[in-house]
Short mmCIF file of C-alpha atoms in Angstrom, two decimals:
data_model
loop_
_atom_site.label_atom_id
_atom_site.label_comp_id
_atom_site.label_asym_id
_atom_site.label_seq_id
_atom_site.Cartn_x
_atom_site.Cartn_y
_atom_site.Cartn_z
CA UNK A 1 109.46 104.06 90.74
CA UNK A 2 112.54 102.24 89.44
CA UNK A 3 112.02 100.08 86.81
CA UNK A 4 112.42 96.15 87.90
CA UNK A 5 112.40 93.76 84.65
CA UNK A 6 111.86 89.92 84.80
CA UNK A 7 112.63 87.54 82.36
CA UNK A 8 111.77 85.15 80.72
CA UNK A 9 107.81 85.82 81.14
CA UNK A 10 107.31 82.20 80.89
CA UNK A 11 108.79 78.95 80.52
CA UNK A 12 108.22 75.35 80.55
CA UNK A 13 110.24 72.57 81.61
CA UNK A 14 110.42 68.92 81.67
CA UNK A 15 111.51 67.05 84.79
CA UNK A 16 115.37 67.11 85.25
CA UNK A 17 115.85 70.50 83.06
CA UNK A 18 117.88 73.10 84.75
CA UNK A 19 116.08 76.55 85.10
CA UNK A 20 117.34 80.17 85.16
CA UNK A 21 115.89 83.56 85.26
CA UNK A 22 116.95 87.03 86.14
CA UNK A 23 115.85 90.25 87.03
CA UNK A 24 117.30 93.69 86.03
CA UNK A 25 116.74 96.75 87.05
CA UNK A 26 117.89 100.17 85.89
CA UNK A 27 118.59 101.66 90.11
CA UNK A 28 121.24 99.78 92.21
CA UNK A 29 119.40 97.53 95.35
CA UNK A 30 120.40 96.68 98.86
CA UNK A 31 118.52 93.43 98.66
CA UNK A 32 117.22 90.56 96.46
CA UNK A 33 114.68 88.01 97.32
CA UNK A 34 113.18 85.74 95.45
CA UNK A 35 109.30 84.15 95.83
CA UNK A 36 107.59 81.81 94.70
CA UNK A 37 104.08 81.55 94.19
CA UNK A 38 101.44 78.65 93.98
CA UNK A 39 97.95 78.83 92.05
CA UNK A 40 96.08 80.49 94.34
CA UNK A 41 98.03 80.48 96.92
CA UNK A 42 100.42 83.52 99.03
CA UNK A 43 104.01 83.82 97.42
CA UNK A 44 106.74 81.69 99.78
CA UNK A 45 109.85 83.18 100.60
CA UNK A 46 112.90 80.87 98.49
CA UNK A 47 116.41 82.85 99.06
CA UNK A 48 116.88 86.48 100.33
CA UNK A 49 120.37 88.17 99.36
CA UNK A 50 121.89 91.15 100.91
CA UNK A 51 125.19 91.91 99.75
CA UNK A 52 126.63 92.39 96.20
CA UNK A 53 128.26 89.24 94.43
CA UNK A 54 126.83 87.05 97.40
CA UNK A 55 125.77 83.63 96.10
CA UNK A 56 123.15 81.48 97.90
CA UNK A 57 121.69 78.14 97.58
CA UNK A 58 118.59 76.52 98.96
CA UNK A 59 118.43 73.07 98.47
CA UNK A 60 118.25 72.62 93.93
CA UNK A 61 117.89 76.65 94.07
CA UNK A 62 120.61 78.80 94.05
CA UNK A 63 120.27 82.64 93.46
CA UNK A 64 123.42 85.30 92.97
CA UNK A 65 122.87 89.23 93.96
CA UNK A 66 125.21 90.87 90.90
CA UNK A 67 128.04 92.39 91.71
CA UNK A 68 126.35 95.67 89.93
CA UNK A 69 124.09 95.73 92.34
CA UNK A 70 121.46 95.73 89.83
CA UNK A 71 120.48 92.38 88.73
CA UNK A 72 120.19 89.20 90.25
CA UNK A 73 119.54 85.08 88.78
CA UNK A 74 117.74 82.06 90.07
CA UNK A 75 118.75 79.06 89.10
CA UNK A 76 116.36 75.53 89.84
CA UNK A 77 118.80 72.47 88.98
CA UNK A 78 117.39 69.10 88.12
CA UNK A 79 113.60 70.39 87.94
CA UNK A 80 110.28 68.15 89.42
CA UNK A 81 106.79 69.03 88.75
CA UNK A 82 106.45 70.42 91.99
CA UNK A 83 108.76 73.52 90.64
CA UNK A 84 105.54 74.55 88.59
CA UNK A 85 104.47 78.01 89.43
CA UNK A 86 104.96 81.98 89.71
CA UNK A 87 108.74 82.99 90.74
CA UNK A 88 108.87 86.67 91.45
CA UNK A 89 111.90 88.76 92.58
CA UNK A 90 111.75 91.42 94.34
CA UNK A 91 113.31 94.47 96.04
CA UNK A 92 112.95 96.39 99.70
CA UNK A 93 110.96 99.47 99.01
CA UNK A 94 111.79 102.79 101.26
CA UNK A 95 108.57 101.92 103.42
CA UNK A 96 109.41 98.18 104.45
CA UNK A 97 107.25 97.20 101.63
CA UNK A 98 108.29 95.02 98.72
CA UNK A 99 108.49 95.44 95.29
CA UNK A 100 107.85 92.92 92.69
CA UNK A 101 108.64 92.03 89.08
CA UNK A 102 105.91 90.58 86.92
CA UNK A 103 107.19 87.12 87.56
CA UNK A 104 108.34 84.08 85.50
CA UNK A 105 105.37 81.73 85.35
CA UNK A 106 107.22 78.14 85.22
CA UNK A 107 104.96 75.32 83.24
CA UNK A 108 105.33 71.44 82.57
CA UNK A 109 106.38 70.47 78.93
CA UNK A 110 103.15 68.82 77.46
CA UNK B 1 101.66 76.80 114.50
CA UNK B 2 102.90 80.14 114.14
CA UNK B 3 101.42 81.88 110.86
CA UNK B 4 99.18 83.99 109.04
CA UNK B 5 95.45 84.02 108.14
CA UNK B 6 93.16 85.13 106.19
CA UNK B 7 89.56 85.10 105.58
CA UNK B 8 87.63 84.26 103.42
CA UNK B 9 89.32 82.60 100.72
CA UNK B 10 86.72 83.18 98.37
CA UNK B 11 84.55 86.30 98.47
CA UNK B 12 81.54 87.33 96.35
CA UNK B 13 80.32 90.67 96.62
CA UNK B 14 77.57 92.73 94.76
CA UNK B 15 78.66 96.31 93.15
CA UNK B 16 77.73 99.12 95.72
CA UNK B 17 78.81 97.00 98.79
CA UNK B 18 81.69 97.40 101.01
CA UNK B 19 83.24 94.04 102.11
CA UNK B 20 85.58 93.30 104.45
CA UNK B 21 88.99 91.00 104.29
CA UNK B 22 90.30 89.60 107.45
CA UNK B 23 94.40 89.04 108.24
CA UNK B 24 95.84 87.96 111.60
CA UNK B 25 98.89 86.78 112.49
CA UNK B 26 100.60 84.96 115.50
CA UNK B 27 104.58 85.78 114.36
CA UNK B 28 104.75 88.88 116.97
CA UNK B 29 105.63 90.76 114.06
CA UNK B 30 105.47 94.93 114.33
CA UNK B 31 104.69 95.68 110.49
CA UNK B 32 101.66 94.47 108.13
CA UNK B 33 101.04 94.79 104.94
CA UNK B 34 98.09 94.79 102.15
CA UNK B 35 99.07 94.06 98.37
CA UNK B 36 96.36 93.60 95.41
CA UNK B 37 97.23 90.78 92.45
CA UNK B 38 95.94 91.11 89.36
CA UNK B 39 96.43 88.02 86.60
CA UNK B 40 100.34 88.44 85.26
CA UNK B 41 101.55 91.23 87.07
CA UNK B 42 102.84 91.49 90.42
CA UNK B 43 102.08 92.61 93.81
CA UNK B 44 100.80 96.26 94.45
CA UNK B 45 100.86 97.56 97.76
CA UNK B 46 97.48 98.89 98.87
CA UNK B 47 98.12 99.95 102.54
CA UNK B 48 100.52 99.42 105.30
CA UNK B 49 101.36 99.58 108.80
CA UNK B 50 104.55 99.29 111.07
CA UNK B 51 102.76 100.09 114.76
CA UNK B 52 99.32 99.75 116.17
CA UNK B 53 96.87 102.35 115.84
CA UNK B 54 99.39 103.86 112.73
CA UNK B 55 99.08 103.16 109.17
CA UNK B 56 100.22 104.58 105.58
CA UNK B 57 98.56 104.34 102.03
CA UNK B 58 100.55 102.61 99.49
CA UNK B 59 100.32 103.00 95.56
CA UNK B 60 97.14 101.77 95.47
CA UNK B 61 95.25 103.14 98.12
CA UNK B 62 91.96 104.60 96.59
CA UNK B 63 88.65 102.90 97.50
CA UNK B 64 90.26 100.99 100.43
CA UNK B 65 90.54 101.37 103.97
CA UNK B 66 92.20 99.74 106.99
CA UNK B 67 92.50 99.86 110.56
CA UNK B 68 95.35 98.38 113.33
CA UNK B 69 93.33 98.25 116.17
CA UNK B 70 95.47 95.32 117.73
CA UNK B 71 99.16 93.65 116.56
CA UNK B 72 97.86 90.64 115.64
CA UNK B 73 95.07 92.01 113.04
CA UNK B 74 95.43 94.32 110.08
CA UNK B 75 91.80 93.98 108.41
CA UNK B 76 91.07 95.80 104.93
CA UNK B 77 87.99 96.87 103.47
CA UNK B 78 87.00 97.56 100.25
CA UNK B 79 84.67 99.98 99.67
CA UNK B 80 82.60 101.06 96.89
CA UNK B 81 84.55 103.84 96.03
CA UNK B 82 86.92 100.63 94.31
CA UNK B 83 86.02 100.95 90.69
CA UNK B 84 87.65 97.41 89.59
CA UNK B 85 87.87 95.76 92.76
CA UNK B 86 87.79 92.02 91.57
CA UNK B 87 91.89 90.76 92.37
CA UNK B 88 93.89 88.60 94.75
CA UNK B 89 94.66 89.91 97.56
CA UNK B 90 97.18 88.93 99.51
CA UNK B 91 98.29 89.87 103.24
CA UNK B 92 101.45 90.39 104.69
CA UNK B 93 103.99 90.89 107.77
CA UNK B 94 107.32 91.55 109.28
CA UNK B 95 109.68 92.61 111.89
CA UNK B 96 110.86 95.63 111.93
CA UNK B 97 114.16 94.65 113.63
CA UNK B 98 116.88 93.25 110.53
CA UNK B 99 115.95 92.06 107.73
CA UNK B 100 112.60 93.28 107.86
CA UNK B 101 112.18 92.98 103.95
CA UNK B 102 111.30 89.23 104.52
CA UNK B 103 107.95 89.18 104.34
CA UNK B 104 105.34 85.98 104.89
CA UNK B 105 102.55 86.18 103.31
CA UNK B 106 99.13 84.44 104.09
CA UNK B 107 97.17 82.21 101.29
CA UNK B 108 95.30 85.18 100.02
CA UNK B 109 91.46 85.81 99.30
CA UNK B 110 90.00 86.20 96.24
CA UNK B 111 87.31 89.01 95.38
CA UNK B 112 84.95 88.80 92.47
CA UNK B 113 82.27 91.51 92.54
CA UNK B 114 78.90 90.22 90.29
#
């Protein structure tokens, strides 16, 4: 299957730090969508993008589909502790299925 | 409140034994899915299904079965075929109609086999 890379792995963040991550991927995509996911919990749809160069915000998140058609960013402005958790992206797969990156685990600063 | 379900949340099971995961949903939507977690990578789609009484392995389908019996349900059971069946796994459904890429996904249940 196409190759779908996430970065950073991991990251940590004190309160009021803006976040960004990406994901690349080697095959061009019709969408984007972004997750995130609680300990323990199912992953909750954030921002779902469907056409190249389109940028969309949800509340501090905004995410941008690349006008390559191959990568995508999410951006968390002015972080809280709530923002703690798994954020995957993620692709439409030929059978209505999705298909994931490996996520960016976001952690508090100790 | 419209949603989906699943049950248990935790689940214990001894090698040898199938075991059976519940997922329903109340969205009206056509397609379901099943996706396995394991710790730092992503979702892997197990098994999936866009009608009643229809469904289609995924990438991951070995050891696991499902059924669509009725809309609303989409159980999956792991059998002991599974050689490393302790994960997350995690439920999921759809339209069909648009943008059925948007998936919701229910809180998940964990396996551990002893």
């Amino acid at each position: 299957g196409q190759q779908l890379n996430q970065s950073p792995q991991s990251m940590f963040i004190q309160e009021g730090e803006d976040v960004s991550m990406n994901c690349t991927s080697s095959s061009i995509f019709n969408t984007w969508l972004w997750y995130k996911q609680d300990p323990g919990e199912g992953p909750v749809l954030l921002i779902a993008l469907y056409k190249a160069g389109e940028l969309t915000s949800n509340g501090r998140l905004t995410a941008q589909f690349g006008i390559t058609r191959k990568d995508s960013f999410l951006n968390i402005s002015a972080s809280i502790p709530s923002d703690v958790g798994i954020y995957f992206c993620g692709y439409g797969g030929s059978q209505g299925n999705l298909i994931f990156g490996k996520g960016t685990k976001l952690s508090v600063k100790p | 409140d419209g949603g989906i379900t699943q049950s248990p949340k935790y689940l214990f099971r001894k090698e040898g034994q199938n075991v059976t995961l519940s997922c329903e949903q109340n969205l009206n939507h056509d397609a379901m899915y099943w996706y396995r977690q394991d710790p730092g990578q992503g979702l892997r789609l197990i098994y999936y299904s866009q009608i009643v009484n229809d469904f289609q392995k995924g990438d991951i389908a070995e050891g696991y079965s499902v059924s669509r019996e009725k809309k609303e349900s989409f159980p999956l059971t792991v059998t002991s075929a599974q050689k490393n069946p302790t994960a997350f796994y995690l439920c999921a459904s759809s339209r069909l109609a648009g943008p059925y890429n948007e998936q919701f996904f229910g809180p998940g249940t964990r396996l551990t086999v002893l």
